[in-house]
XYZ file of C-alpha atoms in Angstrom:
671
model
C 0.021 -51.758 -20.065
C -0.117 -55.376 -20.358
C 1.739 -57.906 -22.459
C -0.463 -60.235 -24.567
C -0.066 -62.503 -27.503
C -1.103 -59.658 -29.932
C 1.480 -57.522 -28.094
C 1.470 -54.778 -25.594
C -1.815 -53.326 -24.934
C -3.003 -50.119 -23.083
C -6.432 -50.571 -21.633
C -8.334 -49.645 -18.458
C -8.530 -52.123 -15.640
C -11.836 -53.904 -14.724
C -13.133 -53.847 -18.042
C -14.014 -50.157 -17.862
C -13.970 -47.629 -20.782
C -11.726 -44.705 -20.614
C -12.867 -41.426 -22.155
C -10.118 -38.768 -22.712
C -11.556 -35.329 -23.039
C -9.367 -32.666 -24.728
C -10.383 -29.195 -24.289
C -9.367 -26.233 -26.526
C -8.309 -28.895 -28.956
C -7.521 -26.174 -31.959
C -5.657 -23.826 -29.684
C -1.910 -25.143 -30.340
C -0.192 -23.290 -32.824
C 0.713 -24.782 -36.258
C 4.302 -25.511 -36.956
C 6.146 -24.525 -40.179
C 4.594 -27.308 -42.050
C 0.964 -26.201 -41.177
C 0.347 -28.926 -38.784
C -0.517 -29.255 -35.014
C 1.636 -31.956 -33.435
C -0.809 -32.827 -30.802
C -3.692 -33.029 -33.167
C -1.530 -35.154 -35.346
C -0.809 -37.544 -32.537
C -4.455 -37.809 -31.625
C -5.047 -38.687 -35.349
C -2.670 -41.488 -35.123
C -4.191 -42.653 -31.884
C -7.672 -42.669 -33.428
C -6.533 -43.974 -36.981
C -4.140 -46.518 -36.138
C -5.299 -47.363 -32.505
C -1.870 -47.262 -30.962
C 1.449 -45.426 -30.588
C 5.096 -46.258 -30.538
C 6.732 -46.048 -27.159
C 9.799 -43.636 -27.109
C 12.116 -45.681 -24.806
C 12.082 -49.003 -26.883
C 9.956 -48.077 -30.038
C 7.494 -50.878 -28.930
C 4.081 -50.649 -30.617
C 1.327 -49.837 -27.862
C -2.128 -50.802 -28.794
C -5.110 -48.967 -27.335
C -8.288 -50.846 -26.322
C -11.631 -49.373 -24.839
C -10.119 -45.681 -24.949
C -12.076 -42.861 -26.684
C -11.161 -39.331 -27.353
C -13.618 -36.504 -27.077
C -12.311 -32.891 -28.162
C -14.050 -29.497 -27.613
C -12.855 -26.071 -29.318
C -14.040 -22.860 -30.281
C -14.929 -21.754 -33.936
C -11.624 -21.368 -35.904
C -12.921 -17.839 -36.440
C -12.118 -16.701 -32.900
C -8.720 -15.125 -32.319
C -5.912 -17.288 -31.654
C -7.770 -20.541 -33.064
C -6.296 -22.786 -35.795
C -8.402 -24.730 -38.123
C -8.243 -28.416 -37.640
C -7.065 -30.568 -40.770
C -9.466 -32.407 -42.853
C -7.120 -35.861 -42.297
C -7.982 -35.446 -38.554
C -11.816 -34.294 -38.806
C -12.598 -37.368 -41.167
C -12.101 -39.618 -37.914
C -14.081 -37.372 -35.659
C -17.837 -36.445 -36.100
C -18.224 -32.627 -35.619
C -21.043 -31.318 -33.698
C -21.765 -27.514 -33.565
C -23.062 -26.488 -29.825
C -24.379 -22.811 -29.961
C -25.369 -20.814 -27.153
C -28.765 -21.504 -26.011
C -31.596 -19.541 -27.245
C -33.273 -16.647 -25.328
C -36.314 -18.889 -24.531
C -33.905 -21.613 -23.155
C -31.955 -19.360 -21.141
C -35.379 -17.869 -19.604
C -36.342 -21.473 -18.773
C -33.038 -22.483 -17.398
C -32.258 -19.584 -15.116
C -36.085 -19.235 -14.099
C -35.573 -22.513 -12.454
C -32.237 -21.258 -10.925
C -34.092 -18.209 -9.446
C -37.104 -20.303 -8.091
C -34.372 -22.551 -6.247
C -32.809 -19.269 -4.771
C -36.098 -17.737 -3.555
C -37.439 -20.996 -2.334
C -37.264 -19.932 1.482
C -38.857 -16.535 1.169
C -42.752 -16.797 0.312
C -42.731 -13.200 -0.630
C -40.230 -13.444 -3.327
C -41.192 -16.702 -5.129
C -43.677 -14.830 -7.293
C -40.935 -12.361 -8.784
C -38.554 -15.451 -9.466
C -39.717 -15.138 -13.383
C -39.069 -11.480 -13.350
C -35.661 -11.873 -11.691
C -34.786 -14.379 -14.460
C -35.970 -12.136 -17.112
C -34.078 -9.092 -15.959
C -30.844 -11.142 -15.789
C -31.240 -12.659 -19.157
C -32.072 -9.161 -20.747
C -28.861 -7.736 -19.188
C -26.940 -10.654 -20.628
C -28.079 -10.609 -24.099
C -27.917 -6.756 -24.212
C -24.237 -6.818 -22.908
C -23.585 -9.614 -25.379
C -24.690 -7.760 -28.510
C -23.249 -4.412 -27.526
C -19.908 -5.681 -26.452
C -17.811 -7.861 -28.917
C -14.330 -9.385 -28.923
C -13.687 -6.962 -31.801
C -13.961 -3.854 -29.368
C -11.634 -5.715 -26.661
C -10.162 -9.302 -26.735
C -11.810 -9.919 -23.243
C -15.375 -8.966 -24.107
C -16.378 -12.494 -24.405
C -19.811 -13.214 -22.881
C -21.270 -16.832 -22.341
C -23.995 -18.388 -20.114
C -21.242 -19.092 -17.620
C -21.724 -15.267 -16.660
C -25.291 -15.794 -15.880
C -24.310 -18.928 -13.780
C -21.882 -16.863 -11.931
C -24.539 -14.249 -11.192
C -26.845 -16.746 -10.098
C -24.495 -18.423 -7.678
C -23.390 -14.943 -6.439
C -26.837 -14.193 -5.448
C -27.358 -17.466 -3.758
C -23.991 -17.109 -1.545
C -25.141 -13.444 -0.690
C -28.664 -14.758 0.440
C -27.104 -17.515 2.333
C -24.953 -15.138 4.135
C -27.949 -13.570 5.772
C -29.582 -15.066 8.983
C -32.585 -17.284 8.484
C -34.961 -14.612 9.551
C -33.296 -12.039 7.174
C -33.675 -14.515 4.439
C -37.439 -14.887 4.857
C -37.978 -11.295 5.282
C -35.945 -10.008 2.268
C -37.983 -7.409 0.285
C -38.152 -7.305 -3.515
C -36.266 -4.108 -3.397
C -33.293 -5.624 -1.318
C -33.217 -8.363 -3.905
C -32.966 -6.160 -6.683
C -30.285 -4.038 -5.231
C -28.300 -7.271 -4.432
C -28.717 -8.773 -7.891
C -27.949 -5.353 -9.669
C -24.637 -5.208 -7.532
C -23.632 -8.812 -8.523
C -24.465 -8.042 -12.195
C -22.371 -4.783 -12.030
C -19.331 -6.776 -10.704
C -19.597 -9.258 -13.840
C -20.586 -7.038 -16.584
C -19.472 -3.590 -15.655
C -15.966 -4.300 -13.957
C -14.496 -5.579 -17.031
C -15.120 -2.345 -19.128
C -12.405 -0.093 -20.231
C -13.832 3.321 -20.541
C -16.698 5.488 -18.790
C -19.065 5.520 -21.742
C -19.230 1.703 -21.823
C -19.628 1.833 -17.927
C -22.788 4.371 -18.220
C -24.181 2.452 -20.882
C -24.131 -0.850 -18.706
C -25.533 1.307 -15.716
C -28.452 2.612 -17.949
C -28.926 -0.974 -19.417
C -28.951 -2.665 -15.904
C -31.527 0.132 -14.560
C -33.852 -0.125 -17.675
C -34.223 -3.985 -17.534
C -34.813 -4.219 -13.807
C -37.047 -1.187 -13.934
C -39.288 -3.095 -16.702
C -39.295 -6.397 -14.756
C -39.849 -4.696 -11.190
C -41.946 -1.409 -11.900
C -43.033 -1.190 -8.108
C -39.460 -0.713 -6.562
C -38.636 2.297 -5.003
C -36.652 5.159 -6.833
C -33.737 5.022 -4.544
C -33.253 1.103 -4.827
C -30.713 1.449 -7.805
C -29.065 4.607 -6.713
C -25.237 4.337 -7.088
C -23.030 3.378 -5.557
C -24.185 -0.050 -4.761
C -21.614 -1.772 -2.564
C -22.328 -5.145 -0.755
C -19.748 -6.638 1.020
C -18.742 -8.958 4.316
C -16.205 -6.103 5.332
C -18.234 -4.574 8.145
C -20.412 -7.272 9.251
C -20.517 -11.093 8.741
C -23.592 -10.912 6.505
C -23.341 -9.672 2.950
C -24.899 -6.444 3.251
C -25.070 -3.013 1.568
C -22.908 -0.285 2.960
C -22.123 3.320 2.282
C -18.544 4.189 0.591
C -17.921 6.438 3.676
C -18.298 3.625 6.144
C -16.256 1.191 4.045
C -13.465 4.021 3.795
C -13.232 4.489 7.479
C -12.740 0.703 8.103
C -10.157 0.363 5.353
C -8.080 3.186 6.773
C -7.952 1.528 10.155
C -7.143 -1.899 8.565
C -4.388 -0.264 6.586
C -2.811 1.297 9.658
C -2.550 -2.453 11.068
C -1.489 -3.843 7.576
C 1.282 -1.211 7.348
C 2.445 -2.098 10.868
C 2.401 -6.004 10.238
C 2.959 -6.719 6.595
C 3.763 -4.075 4.217
C 4.690 -0.369 5.248
C 3.208 1.446 2.323
C 1.082 4.670 2.100
C -2.106 4.212 0.337
C -4.718 6.930 -0.350
C -8.107 5.548 0.198
C -9.968 7.257 -2.682
C -13.315 6.031 -4.133
C -11.741 3.690 -6.767
C -9.618 1.992 -3.811
C -12.888 1.370 -1.898
C -14.217 -0.091 -4.923
C -11.496 -2.211 -5.962
C -11.170 -3.555 -2.309
C -14.583 -4.781 -2.316
C -14.432 -6.332 -5.653
C -11.386 -8.325 -4.884
C -12.681 -9.382 -1.277
C -15.897 -10.557 -2.948
C -13.941 -12.801 -5.277
C -11.484 -14.041 -2.638
C -14.285 -15.289 -0.409
C -16.079 -17.248 -3.210
C -15.036 -21.053 -4.009
C -12.993 -21.041 -7.426
C -12.493 -17.413 -6.914
C -9.980 -16.326 -9.171
C -9.131 -12.640 -10.442
C -7.554 -10.967 -13.343
C -6.689 -7.326 -12.447
C -5.762 -5.203 -15.483
C -4.116 -1.882 -14.856
C -1.333 0.308 -15.570
C 1.780 0.122 -13.422
C 1.356 1.979 -10.049
C -2.445 1.845 -9.786
C -2.223 -0.780 -6.744
C -3.102 -4.176 -8.132
C -0.461 -6.029 -6.283
C -0.702 -4.058 -2.992
C -4.454 -4.018 -2.835
C -4.435 -7.851 -3.360
C -2.044 -8.459 -0.661
C -4.053 -6.211 1.645
C -7.358 -8.117 0.783
C -5.624 -11.338 1.307
C -4.225 -10.218 4.721
C -7.803 -9.132 5.731
C -9.183 -12.514 5.061
C -6.389 -14.452 6.573
C -5.041 -15.887 3.259
C -1.292 -16.700 2.878
C 0.316 -14.738 0.097
C 2.479 -16.493 -2.281
C 4.380 -14.774 -5.240
C 7.134 -16.099 -7.416
C 10.702 -14.987 -6.824
C 11.751 -14.839 -10.226
C 15.447 -14.219 -11.206
C 17.582 -14.495 -14.389
C 18.283 -18.299 -13.741
C 14.281 -18.959 -13.068
C 13.320 -21.989 -15.200
C 10.432 -24.071 -15.923
C 11.674 -26.661 -13.341
C 11.822 -23.919 -10.652
C 8.214 -22.926 -11.570
C 7.006 -26.569 -11.433
C 8.375 -26.920 -7.848
C 6.767 -23.737 -6.842
C 3.351 -25.007 -8.217
C 3.851 -28.260 -6.518
C 4.450 -26.516 -3.118
C 1.408 -24.428 -3.294
C -0.786 -27.055 -4.410
C 0.253 -29.399 -1.591
C -0.342 -26.769 0.751
C -3.749 -25.784 -0.315
C -4.858 -29.516 -1.348
C -3.105 -31.437 1.483
C -3.108 -29.122 4.252
C -6.050 -27.051 3.300
C -4.321 -23.683 3.871
C -5.900 -20.714 2.110
C -3.725 -19.089 -0.295
C -3.634 -16.266 -2.673
C -1.446 -16.720 -5.609
C -0.403 -13.272 -6.936
C 0.886 -13.916 -10.342
C 2.325 -10.970 -12.366
C 2.942 -10.948 -15.944
C 6.501 -9.927 -15.268
C 6.891 -13.522 -13.952
C 6.119 -15.093 -17.379
C 9.649 -16.125 -18.124
C 8.440 -18.737 -20.394
C 5.339 -19.336 -22.424
C 5.064 -22.727 -20.812
C 4.131 -20.817 -17.375
C 1.076 -19.458 -18.929
C -0.046 -22.783 -20.181
C 0.223 -24.305 -16.664
C -1.591 -21.545 -15.109
C -4.199 -21.825 -17.731
C -4.516 -25.646 -16.972
C -4.628 -24.974 -13.299
C -7.548 -22.619 -13.725
C -9.570 -24.737 -16.030
C -9.460 -28.033 -14.055
C -7.786 -27.338 -10.686
C -4.607 -29.387 -11.706
C -1.669 -29.548 -14.007
C -1.342 -32.622 -15.898
C 1.953 -34.332 -15.450
C 3.068 -32.153 -12.401
C 3.190 -35.032 -9.971
C 4.386 -37.707 -12.364
C 7.195 -40.054 -11.431
C 8.492 -39.659 -7.902
C 6.499 -36.947 -7.006
C 3.259 -39.103 -7.207
C 4.011 -41.439 -4.023
C 5.033 -38.217 -2.159
C 1.744 -36.663 -2.898
C -0.262 -39.740 -1.943
C 1.611 -39.904 1.265
C 0.717 -36.195 1.866
C -2.921 -36.468 0.989
C -3.310 -39.548 3.547
C -1.956 -37.337 6.355
C -3.955 -34.333 5.394
C -7.217 -36.714 5.186
C -6.140 -38.048 8.602
C -5.718 -34.629 10.007
C -8.970 -33.397 8.656
C -10.877 -35.972 10.686
C -14.572 -36.346 10.263
C -14.471 -33.804 7.496
C -12.799 -36.223 5.237
C -14.277 -39.559 6.338
C -15.954 -40.123 2.932
C -12.307 -40.529 1.410
C -11.342 -44.103 0.484
C -7.579 -44.066 1.487
C -7.123 -47.406 -0.466
C -8.228 -45.575 -3.796
C -5.650 -43.260 -5.029
C -8.378 -41.827 -7.368
C -10.627 -40.882 -4.357
C -7.626 -39.129 -2.734
C -6.442 -37.414 -5.917
C -10.128 -36.066 -6.271
C -10.312 -34.818 -2.721
C -6.900 -33.020 -3.173
C -7.943 -31.289 -6.419
C -11.438 -30.194 -4.881
C -9.163 -28.838 -2.007
C -7.010 -27.057 -4.347
C -10.199 -25.472 -6.136
C -11.461 -24.366 -2.874
C -8.468 -22.895 -1.037
C -6.259 -21.820 -3.575
C -7.107 -18.291 -5.331
C -5.136 -16.913 -8.123
C -4.864 -13.193 -8.754
C -3.416 -12.203 -12.200
C -1.977 -8.855 -12.575
C -1.568 -7.298 -16.040
C -0.736 -3.960 -17.820
C -3.085 -3.357 -20.803
C -0.208 -1.243 -22.442
C 1.870 -4.457 -22.685
C 2.254 -5.621 -26.380
C 1.395 -9.163 -25.144
C -1.776 -8.440 -23.301
C -4.289 -8.735 -26.230
C -2.570 -12.009 -27.479
C -3.023 -13.592 -24.081
C -6.849 -13.688 -24.425
C -6.201 -15.959 -27.613
C -3.427 -18.266 -26.247
C -4.785 -18.590 -22.541
C -8.571 -18.327 -22.599
C -8.960 -19.479 -18.998
C -7.523 -16.272 -18.031
C -10.705 -14.334 -19.235
C -13.391 -17.046 -18.679
C -12.253 -18.552 -15.490
C -11.382 -15.361 -13.885
C -13.580 -12.190 -12.552
C -11.920 -9.458 -14.453
C -11.531 -5.904 -12.635
C -10.311 -3.401 -14.962
C -8.226 -0.804 -13.045
C -7.094 0.793 -16.360
C -5.460 4.262 -15.822
C -6.339 6.786 -12.831
C -9.389 8.980 -13.685
C -8.742 12.686 -13.332
C -10.876 12.831 -10.211
C -8.723 9.976 -8.644
C -5.353 11.679 -9.608
C -6.579 14.914 -7.809
C -7.645 12.834 -4.528
C -4.081 11.403 -4.740
C -2.307 14.502 -5.079
C -4.358 16.195 -2.526
C -4.063 13.548 -0.154
C -0.376 13.140 -0.539
C 0.472 16.795 -0.511
C -1.735 17.514 2.607
C 1.109 17.531 4.903
C 3.203 19.869 2.916
C 3.399 23.424 4.127
C 2.391 25.617 1.100
C 1.674 28.600 3.037
C 5.187 28.428 4.443
C 6.333 31.938 5.451
C 2.738 33.325 5.347
C 0.284 33.817 8.034
C -2.928 33.078 6.227
C -6.105 31.578 7.511
C -7.042 27.840 7.483
C -9.304 28.364 4.557
C -6.635 29.961 2.505
C -4.309 26.894 3.230
C -6.908 24.545 2.152
C -7.524 26.582 -1.185
C -3.661 26.685 -1.528
C -3.391 22.717 -1.269
C -6.136 22.578 -3.830
C -3.999 24.561 -6.290
C -1.234 22.451 -5.764
C -2.760 19.399 -6.533
C -4.476 20.857 -9.364
C -1.447 22.049 -10.964
C 0.244 18.754 -10.326
C -2.738 17.060 -12.323
C -2.504 19.485 -15.062
C 1.334 18.872 -15.313
C 0.618 15.107 -15.537
C -2.159 15.326 -17.922
C 0.011 17.555 -20.307
C 2.798 15.039 -20.347
C 0.514 12.225 -21.036
C -1.025 13.989 -24.109
C 2.481 14.778 -25.256
C 3.566 11.363 -25.106
C 0.547 10.177 -26.917
C 0.953 12.470 -29.770
C 4.630 11.367 -30.012
C 3.557 7.750 -30.154
C 0.957 8.189 -32.680
C 3.702 9.976 -34.949
C 6.109 7.252 -34.356
C 5.405 3.834 -32.567
C 9.086 3.582 -31.205
C 9.067 6.781 -29.684
C 7.301 8.209 -26.318
C 6.410 6.718 -23.046
C 3.353 5.280 -21.654
C 2.572 7.638 -18.765
C 1.271 5.559 -15.742
C -0.020 6.272 -12.277
C 3.648 5.260 -11.161
C 5.213 8.101 -12.960
C 2.688 10.393 -11.184
C 3.575 8.930 -7.813
C 7.047 9.284 -8.584
C 6.505 12.960 -9.520
C 4.810 13.534 -5.982
C 7.704 11.687 -4.278
C 10.269 13.958 -6.268
C 8.153 16.877 -5.396
C 8.215 15.846 -1.560
C 12.134 15.276 -1.785
C 12.576 18.737 -3.514
C 10.395 20.542 -0.957
C 12.203 18.929 1.742
C 15.524 19.989 0.635
C 14.591 23.389 -0.356
C 12.567 23.649 3.025
C 15.639 22.554 5.057
C 17.935 25.045 3.054
C 15.553 27.905 4.015
C 15.295 26.566 7.611
C 18.884 26.471 7.868
C 19.213 30.030 6.603
C 16.408 31.120 8.785
C 18.143 29.408 11.581
C 21.476 31.200 10.847
C 19.809 34.359 10.609
C 17.747 33.929 13.803
C 21.047 32.988 15.317
C 22.443 36.298 14.352
C 19.486 38.371 15.101
C 19.398 36.719 18.484
C 23.218 37.642 19.099
C 22.161 41.185 18.150
C 19.091 41.215 20.636
C 21.354 39.912 23.338
C 23.985 42.616 22.596
C 21.359 45.287 22.211
C 19.859 44.031 25.666
C 23.382 43.913 27.279
C 24.293 47.405 25.924
C 20.989 48.714 27.721
C 21.791 47.260 30.637
C 25.022 48.416 30.847
C 23.696 51.958 29.945
C 21.478 51.668 32.651
C 23.991 50.688 35.082
C 26.263 53.445 33.708
C 23.637 56.151 34.348
C 23.091 54.889 37.973
C 26.919 54.829 38.557
C 27.168 58.241 37.079
C 24.667 59.571 39.525
C 26.536 57.897 42.476
C 29.656 59.146 40.885
C 28.258 62.784 40.853
C 27.118 62.649 44.515
C 30.502 61.256 45.327
C 32.401 63.928 43.300
C 30.328 66.427 45.385
C 31.416 64.976 48.611
C 34.807 64.697 47.219
C 34.773 68.320 46.494
C 33.568 69.299 49.934
C 35.979 67.014 51.597
C 38.873 68.604 49.365
C 37.818 72.107 50.323
C 37.641 70.998 53.995
C 41.343 69.165 53.550
C 42.579 72.293 51.785
C 41.420 74.406 54.727
C 42.695 71.980 57.317
C 45.941 71.654 55.232
C 46.148 75.578 55.193
C 45.592 75.611 58.980
C 47.972 72.800 59.423
C 50.611 74.593 57.435
C 50.160 77.777 59.472
C 50.300 75.717 62.736
C 53.486 74.119 61.286
C 54.945 77.350 60.751
C 53.983 78.736 64.159
C 55.314 75.342 65.659
C 58.581 75.932 63.712
C 58.895 79.372 64.925
C 58.157 78.478 68.548
C 60.585 75.509 68.221
C 63.060 77.973 67.089
C 62.205 80.286 70.055
C 62.302 77.243 72.468
C 65.722 76.033 71.073
C 66.920 79.477 71.569
C 65.656 79.828 75.146
C 67.041 76.305 75.906
C 70.251 77.418 74.709
C 69.960 80.266 76.823
C 68.865 78.200 79.839
C 71.898 75.698 79.346
C 73.988 78.585 79.225
C 72.582 80.025 82.312
C 72.708 76.673 84.144
C 76.133 76.191 83.339
C 76.785 79.442 84.696
C 74.729 78.869 87.802
C 76.483 75.396 88.276
C 79.596 77.008 88.089
C 78.852 79.554 90.717
C 77.352 77.021 92.749
C 80.417 74.677 92.638
C 82.152 77.366 93.963
C 79.927 77.939 96.841
C 79.426 74.274 97.896
C 82.875 73.831 98.738
C 82.001 76.129 101.963
C 78.797 74.510 102.729
C 77.708 71.179 104.142
C 76.473 68.585 101.961
C 72.915 68.711 103.072
C 72.883 72.417 102.755
C 74.594 72.229 99.510
C 71.968 69.987 98.156
C 69.058 71.961 99.657
C 70.663 75.081 98.184
C 70.993 73.338 94.588
C 67.445 72.203 94.921
C 66.085 75.715 95.691
C 68.001 77.010 93.029
C 66.677 74.638 90.635
C 63.103 75.491 91.556
C 63.635 79.110 91.356
C 65.129 78.649 87.973
C 62.155 76.503 86.785
C 59.541 79.065 88.116
C 61.425 81.928 86.252
C 61.346 79.814 83.156
C 57.554 78.844 83.405
C 56.744 82.685 84.087
C 58.785 83.577 80.830
């Protein structure tokens, strides 16, 4: 803004002209007076060539500034008709989609450029372009926004299709590019077409129609291809190899299972069942996150694994994952700060980031408008105004210097060049993954209020789990349950029992879903949307209840086994004691026999001893009697001798006494 004699004038520098392009100009909603404030401000700028500055109400005149607007027809959902007061200042040009012939001409040129290196495939470039355009036109006629709000087809789909084919071919070695056969080209092209046209569809009938249409168009344009060229499933990825090649589902399943083990140890401890749909969704997400400007919209019921699979694929591709930590006090200022942070990381530091944005994080309608602008242009207008702008320029300079020769073309003296480098990096390194629930009442309105969500993102419709998927999940998650507890059946019987349990659980889930659908059909405010998360909770409760009951049975069994063990120990002890008793009875019988003999002997000897005792007593009595007699006789003899010794000398007396005693003893001995 410069001050002149005519007043304040806002004009570009260096004599240039500024063209302000306003996209989706009829998207803002009308106020209660039926006007769009932004459009009325544009009318004032166009009609009066200026505006009043809010801070001082000074009039600012515009010079060499023009406005160009673009919008969808007012008949499209969510669009507002522009007022005649505005349209009288703006010439209106209607730009329709190119005609069939124009599309053939445009994409025939694209295909010739794609196949330039391969001499064998150059002649089929026109056939390839015709098949692609035929599929696009058929899908555009078959699927309209009246069926689903996101069924919007534009030539942008063909451009994405061509770019995807180019990137797939470029991933091959030089020799493989030159030796690619028409069958390989058709298979690669069909795979990319299915990702664009089939993955967004909501039911099996529409998916089957797309498969049939794709086969018909390519068979007509390539009548010489082999029968198995279009055999399903067609899965191209760089998961197994560096090149973008076809792989079987079983090969991918084994690799994903191994990666999931490492992912559970390093990032998120979660149990995932790698059923067929999981393999398909992993390949689809991986395909988009490897592309420049690769953004995704994952639409599915709660619990189908949208966020977990996104984090897993981002981890496989070495992308940092960012998610908003929304809380009750989370405001638009907090959201702006988070956006500035991830844009600095991706734009200045060139860090690969996967921004997972769930619809539950939309605390304010402005959140979605910011994301819509970020997807459409790689920037959010006004996000780095004021004090944030010098900080951003400083970080960009540091990023350019750190990048070295890769960013040598950036003019550090020009903020415009630096900001362009910043936006380019944001578009290359920031990948946004939206996760939404189709049962949400706001889902269908967002296609109108935020068109970039659907035309800038690759849509992958998770939807609800199919009956086959539900059975695979139930079979996998109940595989470790001992359903044959207490039975000694064969392995085959156990497999049959597991299948029966899984089918019963699927039947219960299906029945509850149908009941709630009938309830909602009768009353909109009643009933519940039964989602895969409910089914997973059902299996979790089954595991918990089975564990509880099994624990109770095991405790009871352990108690009974302990009692039986004690009884067995007691029985064994009784048997052992009985055996010892029998042996001791035998010993006791022998001892008793010996004692009996010994007793008889003792009795006999006792009898003899008694008899001897009696004889001894009798002999003692006799001896005592004889001793008494002898004493009496001795006394008599001594008395007689005493009288005789008086007259005999002493020697003679002694001799006589000795002799007398001798004779007495001899007499006694004879007796």
